[in-house]
Amino acid sequence: MVVARSQTDGIAGKARPALRKPSEAPLSVERREALRAELLEEIPSWYVPWVHLFVPSSIGIAAIVVALSWIRDLHPAELLTVPAVYLLANAFEWWVHVNALHRRNPLAPVLYDQHTPRHHMLYLTDDMAMREKREYRLVLIPGYGLLLIFLGQVVVSSGLWWLGQPNVACLWVATSIAYAVSYEWLHFSYHLPHDHPVSRNPVIRKLAHHHAVHHDPRIMQRYNMNVTVPLMDWVMGTSVEEAPPR
Ligand SMILES: [Zn+2]
Ligand SMILES: [Zn+2]
């Protein structure tokens, strides 16, 4: 529908080139409903929400189990790989969110197109919940994207294996893939209805609030850029408790 496209700088970049600066004004309820209808209409008929939710994550969990089963004669110092990779992944998550999800990078424009004009225009701080299961496609990372992330970790860690550090390589794979799966499931849980049992968990509620504040279009380009635990937001000074009052 033209109504939605005119404010969302070209959904998926198909209708028209992306504007340099995304709109900081939230869409009206009517325009958001039009956008929701348009995005749902674009979802192919073969899409199965539960497959999208469980299959890529299950492949990731299987890879973690295999990687851990390959560890032999573990030295305690090698366990430092786990916090090191976690912190690295947290910093990478922040960096990608700032530089590829909220800025159109010519190397991967799809990241911006899926995130800023679609995900952010549809879900706002006060209205974060998915309304139906087909909306999983508007929240979850595409399945092929998650599998590419897993594959990338296997490639990186094979270098560590080649350098004579097989246990570090296995712990790298296990930690980085666990991080990617946790990103997927945490972000999914933030977009569940408020009365869902998962949403009522105090830890999830706290993390979900951090992400909901990020969904205010006025600050989405700059603040609360971590989606999992906001460690890098604290380091970079990009964490805010609330969006400024309107
Ligand atoms: Zn979100
Ligand atoms: Zn964002």
mmCIF file of N, CA and C and ligand atoms in Angstrom, residues 115 119-120 123 128 139 187 190-191 211 214-215 227, ligand 1:
data_model
loop_
_atom_site.group_PDB
_atom_site.id
_atom_site.type_symbol
_atom_site.label_atom_id
_atom_site.label_comp_id
_atom_site.label_asym_id
_atom_site.label_seq_id
_atom_site.Cartn_x
_atom_site.Cartn_y
_atom_site.Cartn_z
ATOM 1 N N HIS A 115 15.379 -4.241 8.842
ATOM 2 C CA HIS A 115 15.337 -3.783 10.227
ATOM 3 C C HIS A 115 14.699 -2.406 10.395
ATOM 4 N N HIS A 119 10.939 -3.639 10.641
ATOM 5 C CA HIS A 119 10.809 -4.029 12.048
ATOM 6 C C HIS A 119 10.561 -2.812 12.951
ATOM 7 N N HIS A 120 11.330 -1.730 12.726
ATOM 8 C CA HIS A 120 11.217 -0.578 13.620
ATOM 9 C C HIS A 120 9.962 0.242 13.382
ATOM 10 N N TYR A 123 6.940 -2.085 15.048
ATOM 11 C CA TYR A 123 6.882 -2.270 16.501
ATOM 12 C C TYR A 123 7.438 -1.024 17.187
ATOM 13 N N MET A 128 4.899 -3.475 21.261
ATOM 14 C CA MET A 128 6.000 -4.323 20.793
ATOM 15 C C MET A 128 5.545 -5.725 20.396
ATOM 16 N N VAL A 139 10.355 -10.650 12.921
ATOM 17 C CA VAL A 139 11.147 -10.486 14.149
ATOM 18 C C VAL A 139 12.415 -11.347 14.108
ATOM 19 N N HIS A 187 15.442 -11.748 21.538
ATOM 20 C CA HIS A 187 14.716 -10.758 20.748
ATOM 21 C C HIS A 187 13.284 -11.221 20.492
ATOM 22 N N TYR A 190 11.158 -10.579 23.525
ATOM 23 C CA TYR A 190 10.793 -9.171 23.750
ATOM 24 C C TYR A 190 9.547 -8.784 22.957
ATOM 25 N N HIS A 191 9.271 -9.514 21.896
ATOM 26 C CA HIS A 191 8.135 -9.172 21.035
ATOM 27 C C HIS A 191 6.943 -10.099 21.266
ATOM 28 N N HIS A 211 15.162 -2.982 25.177
ATOM 29 C CA HIS A 211 14.953 -3.069 23.727
ATOM 30 C C HIS A 211 13.738 -2.237 23.295
ATOM 31 N N HIS A 214 14.632 1.229 22.748
ATOM 32 C CA HIS A 214 15.322 1.346 21.451
ATOM 33 C C HIS A 214 14.318 1.465 20.295
ATOM 34 N N HIS A 215 13.130 0.936 20.492
ATOM 35 C CA HIS A 215 12.116 0.969 19.428
ATOM 36 C C HIS A 215 11.398 2.319 19.334
ATOM 37 N N VAL A 227 20.981 -5.892 21.931
ATOM 38 C CA VAL A 227 19.679 -6.562 21.994
ATOM 39 C C VAL A 227 19.689 -7.628 23.090
HETATM 40 ZN ZN ZN B 1 12.903 -5.564 18.065
#
